[in-house]
Structure formats: C-alpha cells, structure tokens
Protein backbone atom coordinates (compact mmCIF):
# COMPACT_ATOMS: atom_id res chain seq x y z
CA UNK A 1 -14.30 2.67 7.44
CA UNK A 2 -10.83 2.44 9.32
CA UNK A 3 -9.58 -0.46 9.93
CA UNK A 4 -10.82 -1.25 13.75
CA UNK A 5 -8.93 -3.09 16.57
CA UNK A 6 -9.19 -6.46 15.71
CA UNK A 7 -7.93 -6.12 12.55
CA UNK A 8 -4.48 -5.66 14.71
CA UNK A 9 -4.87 -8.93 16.45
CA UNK A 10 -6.58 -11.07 13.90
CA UNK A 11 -3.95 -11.28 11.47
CA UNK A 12 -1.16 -11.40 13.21
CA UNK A 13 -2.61 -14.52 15.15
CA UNK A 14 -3.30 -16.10 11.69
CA UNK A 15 0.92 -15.08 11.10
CA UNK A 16 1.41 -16.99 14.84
CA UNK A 17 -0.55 -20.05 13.37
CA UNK A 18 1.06 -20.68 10.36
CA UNK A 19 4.87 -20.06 12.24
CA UNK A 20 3.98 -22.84 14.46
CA UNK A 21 3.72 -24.97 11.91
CA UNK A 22 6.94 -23.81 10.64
CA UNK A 23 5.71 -21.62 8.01
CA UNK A 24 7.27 -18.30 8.09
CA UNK A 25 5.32 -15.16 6.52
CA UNK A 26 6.04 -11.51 6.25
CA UNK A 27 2.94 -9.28 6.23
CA UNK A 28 2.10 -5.82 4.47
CA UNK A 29 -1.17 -3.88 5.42
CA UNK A 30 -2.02 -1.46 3.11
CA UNK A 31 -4.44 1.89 3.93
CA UNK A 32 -6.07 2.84 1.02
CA UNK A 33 -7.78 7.25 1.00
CA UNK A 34 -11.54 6.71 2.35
CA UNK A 35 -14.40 8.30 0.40
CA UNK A 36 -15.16 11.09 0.42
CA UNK A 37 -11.73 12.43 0.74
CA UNK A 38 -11.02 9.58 -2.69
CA UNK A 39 -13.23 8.87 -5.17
CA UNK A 40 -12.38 6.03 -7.97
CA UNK A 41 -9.97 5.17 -9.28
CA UNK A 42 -7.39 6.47 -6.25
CA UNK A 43 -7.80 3.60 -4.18
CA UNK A 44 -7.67 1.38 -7.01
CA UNK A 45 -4.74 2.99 -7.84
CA UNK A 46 -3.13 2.68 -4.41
CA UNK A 47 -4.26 -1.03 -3.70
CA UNK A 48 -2.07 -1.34 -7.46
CA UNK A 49 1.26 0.87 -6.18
CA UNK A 50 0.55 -1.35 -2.97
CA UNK A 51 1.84 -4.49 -5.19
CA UNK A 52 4.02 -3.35 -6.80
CA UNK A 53 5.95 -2.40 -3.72
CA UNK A 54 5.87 -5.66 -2.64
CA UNK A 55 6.90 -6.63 -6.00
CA UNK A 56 9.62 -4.23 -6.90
CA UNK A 57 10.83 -2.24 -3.85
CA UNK A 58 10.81 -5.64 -1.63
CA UNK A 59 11.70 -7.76 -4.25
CA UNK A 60 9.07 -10.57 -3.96
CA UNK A 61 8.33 -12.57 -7.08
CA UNK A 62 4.76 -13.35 -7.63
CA UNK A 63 4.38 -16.59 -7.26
CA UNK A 64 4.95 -16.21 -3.42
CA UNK A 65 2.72 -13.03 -2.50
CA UNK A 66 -0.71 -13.43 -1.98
CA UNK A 67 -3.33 -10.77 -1.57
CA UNK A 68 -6.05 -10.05 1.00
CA UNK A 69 -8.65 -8.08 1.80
CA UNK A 70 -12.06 -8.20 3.36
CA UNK A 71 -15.36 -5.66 2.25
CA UNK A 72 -13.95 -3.06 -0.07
CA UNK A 73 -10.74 -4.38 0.49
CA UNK A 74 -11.59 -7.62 -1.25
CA UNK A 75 -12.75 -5.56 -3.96
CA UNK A 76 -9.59 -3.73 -4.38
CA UNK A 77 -7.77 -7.29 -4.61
CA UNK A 78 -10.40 -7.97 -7.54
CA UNK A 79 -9.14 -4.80 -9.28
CA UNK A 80 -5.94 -5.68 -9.25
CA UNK A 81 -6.73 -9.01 -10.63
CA UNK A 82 -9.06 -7.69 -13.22
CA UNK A 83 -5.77 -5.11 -14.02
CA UNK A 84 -3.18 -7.84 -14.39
CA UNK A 85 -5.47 -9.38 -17.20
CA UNK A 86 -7.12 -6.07 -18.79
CA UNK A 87 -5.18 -2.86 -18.41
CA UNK A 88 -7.02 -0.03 -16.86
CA UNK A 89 -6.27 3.20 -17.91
CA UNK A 90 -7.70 4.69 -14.71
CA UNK A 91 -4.01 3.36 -13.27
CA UNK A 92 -0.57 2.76 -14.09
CA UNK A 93 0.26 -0.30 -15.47
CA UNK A 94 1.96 -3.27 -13.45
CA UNK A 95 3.21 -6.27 -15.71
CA UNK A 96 4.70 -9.35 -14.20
CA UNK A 97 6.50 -12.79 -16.11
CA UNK A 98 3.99 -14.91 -13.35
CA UNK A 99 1.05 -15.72 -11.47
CA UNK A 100 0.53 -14.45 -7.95
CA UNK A 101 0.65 -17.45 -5.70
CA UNK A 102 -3.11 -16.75 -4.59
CA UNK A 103 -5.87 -14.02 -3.55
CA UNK A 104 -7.85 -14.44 -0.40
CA UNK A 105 -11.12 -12.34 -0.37
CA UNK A 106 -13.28 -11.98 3.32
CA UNK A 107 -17.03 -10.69 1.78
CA UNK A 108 -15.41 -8.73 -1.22
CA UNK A 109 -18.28 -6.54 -2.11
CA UNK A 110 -18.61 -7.35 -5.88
CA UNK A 111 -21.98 -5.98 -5.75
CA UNK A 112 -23.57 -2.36 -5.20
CA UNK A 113 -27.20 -3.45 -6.00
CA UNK A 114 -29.99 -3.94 -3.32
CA UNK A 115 -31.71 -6.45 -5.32
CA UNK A 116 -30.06 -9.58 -4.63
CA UNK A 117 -32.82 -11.97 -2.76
CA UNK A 118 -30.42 -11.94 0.50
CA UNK A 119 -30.11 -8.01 1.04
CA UNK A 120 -34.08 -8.49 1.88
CA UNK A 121 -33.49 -12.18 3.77
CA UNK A 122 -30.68 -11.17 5.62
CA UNK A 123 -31.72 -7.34 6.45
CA UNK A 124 -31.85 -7.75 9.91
CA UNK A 125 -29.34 -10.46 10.47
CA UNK A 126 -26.05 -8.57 9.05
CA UNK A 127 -24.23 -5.66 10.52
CA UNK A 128 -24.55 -3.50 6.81
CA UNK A 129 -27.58 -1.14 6.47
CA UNK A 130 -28.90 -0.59 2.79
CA UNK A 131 -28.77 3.45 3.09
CA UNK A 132 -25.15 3.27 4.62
CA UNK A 133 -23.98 1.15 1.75
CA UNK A 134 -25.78 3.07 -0.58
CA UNK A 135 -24.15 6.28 0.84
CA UNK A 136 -20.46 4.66 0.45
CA UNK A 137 -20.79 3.13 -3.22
CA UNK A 138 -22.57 6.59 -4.78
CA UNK A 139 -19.50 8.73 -2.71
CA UNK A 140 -17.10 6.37 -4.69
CA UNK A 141 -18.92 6.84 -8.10
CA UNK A 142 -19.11 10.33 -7.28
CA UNK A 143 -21.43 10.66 -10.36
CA UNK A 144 -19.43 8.13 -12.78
CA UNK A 145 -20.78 4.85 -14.13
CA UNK A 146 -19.91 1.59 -12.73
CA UNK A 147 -17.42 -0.81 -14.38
CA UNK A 148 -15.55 -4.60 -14.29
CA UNK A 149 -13.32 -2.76 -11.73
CA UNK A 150 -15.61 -1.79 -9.23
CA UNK A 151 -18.41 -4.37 -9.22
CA UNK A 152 -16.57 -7.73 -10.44
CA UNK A 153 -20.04 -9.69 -10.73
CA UNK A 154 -21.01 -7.63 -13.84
CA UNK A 155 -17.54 -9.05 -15.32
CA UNK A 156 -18.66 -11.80 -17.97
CA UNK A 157 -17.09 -15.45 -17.74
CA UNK A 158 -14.10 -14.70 -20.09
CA UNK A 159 -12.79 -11.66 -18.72
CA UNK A 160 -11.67 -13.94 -15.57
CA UNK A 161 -9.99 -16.27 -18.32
CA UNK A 162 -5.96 -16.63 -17.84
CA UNK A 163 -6.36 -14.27 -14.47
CA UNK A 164 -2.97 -14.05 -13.04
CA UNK A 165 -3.82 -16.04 -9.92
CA UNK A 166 -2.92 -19.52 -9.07
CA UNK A 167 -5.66 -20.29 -6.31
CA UNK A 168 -8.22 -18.14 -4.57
CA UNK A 169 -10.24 -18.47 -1.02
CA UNK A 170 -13.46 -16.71 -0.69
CA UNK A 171 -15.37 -16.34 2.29
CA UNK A 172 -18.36 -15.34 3.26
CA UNK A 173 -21.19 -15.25 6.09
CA UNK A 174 -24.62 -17.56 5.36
CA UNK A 175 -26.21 -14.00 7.58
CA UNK A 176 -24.94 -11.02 4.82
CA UNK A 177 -26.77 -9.43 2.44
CA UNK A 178 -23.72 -9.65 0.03
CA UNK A 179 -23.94 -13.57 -0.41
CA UNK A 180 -25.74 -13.72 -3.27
CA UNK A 181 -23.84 -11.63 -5.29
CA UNK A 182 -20.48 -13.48 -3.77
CA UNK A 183 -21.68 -16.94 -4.68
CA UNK A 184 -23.09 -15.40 -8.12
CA UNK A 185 -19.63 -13.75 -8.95
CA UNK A 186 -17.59 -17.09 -7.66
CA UNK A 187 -19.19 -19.79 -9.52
CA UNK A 188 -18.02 -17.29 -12.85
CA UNK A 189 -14.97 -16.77 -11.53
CA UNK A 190 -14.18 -20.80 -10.79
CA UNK A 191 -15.11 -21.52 -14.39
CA UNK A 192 -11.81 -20.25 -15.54
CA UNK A 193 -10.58 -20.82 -12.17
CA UNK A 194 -11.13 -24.14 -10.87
CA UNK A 195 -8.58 -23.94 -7.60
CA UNK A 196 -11.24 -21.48 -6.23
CA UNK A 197 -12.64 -22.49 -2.69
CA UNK A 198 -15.76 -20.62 -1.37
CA UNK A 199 -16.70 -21.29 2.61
CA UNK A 200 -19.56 -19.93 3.90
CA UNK A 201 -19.79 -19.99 7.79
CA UNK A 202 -23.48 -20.55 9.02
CA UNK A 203 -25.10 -17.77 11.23
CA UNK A 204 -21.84 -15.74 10.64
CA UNK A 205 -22.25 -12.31 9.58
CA UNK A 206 -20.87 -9.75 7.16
CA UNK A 207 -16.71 -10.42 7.97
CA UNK A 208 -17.71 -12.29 11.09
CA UNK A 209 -13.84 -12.67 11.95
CA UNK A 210 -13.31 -9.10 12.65
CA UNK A 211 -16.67 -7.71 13.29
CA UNK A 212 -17.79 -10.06 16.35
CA UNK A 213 -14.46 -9.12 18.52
CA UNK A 214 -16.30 -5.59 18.22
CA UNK A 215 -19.27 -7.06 20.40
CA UNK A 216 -17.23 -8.82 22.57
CA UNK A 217 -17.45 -11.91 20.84
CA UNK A 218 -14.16 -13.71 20.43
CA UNK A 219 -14.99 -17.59 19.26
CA UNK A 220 -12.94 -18.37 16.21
CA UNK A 221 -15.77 -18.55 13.46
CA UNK A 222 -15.90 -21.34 10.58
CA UNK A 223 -14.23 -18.43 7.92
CA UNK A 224 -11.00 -18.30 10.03
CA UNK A 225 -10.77 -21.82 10.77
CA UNK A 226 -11.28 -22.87 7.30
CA UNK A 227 -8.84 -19.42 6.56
CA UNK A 228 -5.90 -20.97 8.72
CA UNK A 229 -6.34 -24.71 7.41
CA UNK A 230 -6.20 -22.98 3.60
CA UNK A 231 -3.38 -21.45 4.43
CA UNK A 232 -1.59 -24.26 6.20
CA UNK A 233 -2.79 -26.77 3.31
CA UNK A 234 -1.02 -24.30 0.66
CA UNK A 235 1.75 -22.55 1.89
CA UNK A 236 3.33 -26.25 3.70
C-alpha cells in the first residue's frame, strides 16, 4: 500500500520531539515500486540504492544514519541488514568501513506463514486479513521460492552474527497476527545482538501509530512513546 496521511504527520512530529530536546535530525523517506508493478528483488534493490544515497551522494557515515520502516518496510530494512553481512546477488553490492548507528523496525513482517498461534488469536482484533496478505506475499514471489531476504525468521542464529548494526528497536502490537513471528525472529536476532529492545503496546494493533489516525483515533500509543524516549535515550 501507499504510504497514507499520517505517515506525513507522524514522523515529522517524532523530528519536532527530538529538536526540542536539542537533537537535530534530517529525514529521508524512501518509496519503494508496489507489487504487482515489482516483484523481488526490485524493492530490495531500491530500499539498498536508498542507503547508499544517504551514504554516498549525502555523505553520511554510518555510524550516524539509522533506518526505519514499518510492515514491508521493516522488512526491506532487514534486507539491507541481512545484505551488509551476506551479499545478495539479487542486488548490487554496498560495502561500508562501519556499523550503522541503529535500525528501527514498526511490525516488520518477517513472516509470510498463517500458522503462527496469533494469526488465529488475533484474527479479528488486527487490521490485516489472511487472503489480503496472502495476495501481497505470492504477487512478490511471483512464483519464486522464499529466502533469508524476504522472510528474516527463517534466517538461523548465526547469519545475524557481526550484523552491521549497533542497536535496534522493534515494535510491535500485543492485537497483530504478526507477533509471533516478530518475537520468534527477535529473540534470534538479540542473541548476536544484545542492544535489541522489543516493546509491545497492549491492545495496539498491526502499526497502531499510523493506522489508528486512519479511524480518527489520535492518542499517542505505547510504540511511539517508547519510539520517542528510544530515540531521545540514544541520539542525546
């Protein structure tokens, strides 16, 4: 899906948060090719060129660019972490001499199975329907098999070992049908990477920040309070 409306307020208010604590940011949104019009590996590819922009044509270093992304977005930012470590040869390599400073994921969808115990508890409590899902993750595959890139919880323990990445937040909703597989892929992930925080916000749904606004519903959930206090606790 597009990005919708709040997206265009929510993140620049987290940008307004951290400036009045005196923490200056500069923010780049990327827009990745929806399926069907893409199948894998372009966005992959374009979440990668979307770095290295940053990297190269801005001139950041690593260690002070962090990347975010919420849904498929937060999947993307897996990619690229999974690329830094193993080279893909679905997309153009991208070396750097450091870490990232950190990678903050909003419900990355690590998962494209149904049969994680909360897609049946939370079927009618989250906003994402099994056949819609369904539709979105076979138009990606268009007919090829899944891999590390794609669904990051089929990654074993060591691939995640020496991961670019200095810190990661992961959020997530107590209501989705993706929590399992978040809190399954997360506890391999903080193995290797111990400054790894995972927040889950009770009754919140599937990227509760930005889909409530939709409905009219615009008190600040537990993910973006404990979102700005991460972000004020590291970047100070």
């Amino acid at each position: 899906m597009d990005a919708t409306e709040p997206y265009l307020y929510f993140w620049p208010k987290i940008q307004e948060s951290l400036a009045d604590a005196g923490i200056e940011t500069g923010w780049f949104h990327s827009t990745y090719t929806l399926t069907p019009h893409g199948i894998y590996p372009v966005q992959f590819g374009e979440a990668v060129e979307t770095l290295r922009y940053v990297l190269e044509d801005v001139g950041r270093s690593p260690g002070e660019v962090l990347i975010a992304g919420d849904s498929a977005g937060g999947s993307l930012c897996l990619a690229i972490l999974s690329h830094l470590k193993h080279h893909s040869i679905d997309v153009s390599d991208l070396v750097m001499n450091e870490s990232i400073k950190g990678a903050i994921l909003l419900s990355p969808w690590v998962s494209f199975s149904h049969e994680w115990p909360s897609v049946k508890l939370n079927k009618h409590r989250d906003i994402d329907a099994q056949e819609v899902t369904a539709q979105w993750s076979r138009l990606y595959l268009n007919g090829q098999l899944s891999n590390n890139y794609i669904e990051a919880v089929n990654a074993p323990g060591d691939w995640w070992s020496n991961v670019p990445v200095e810190q990661t937040l992961v959020l997530a909703g107590a209501d989705e049908v993706l929590l399992d597989p978040i809190k399954s892929w997360t506890s391999t992930f903080k193995k290797s990477n111990p400054d790894t925080t995972l927040v889950i916000g009770e009754r919140e749904c599937h990227v509760a920040p930005l889909i409530w606004p939709m409905f009219g519903d615009f008190h600040e959930t537990e993910q973006e309070i404990a979102l700005k206090h991460w972000l004020l606790e590291r970047l100070s």
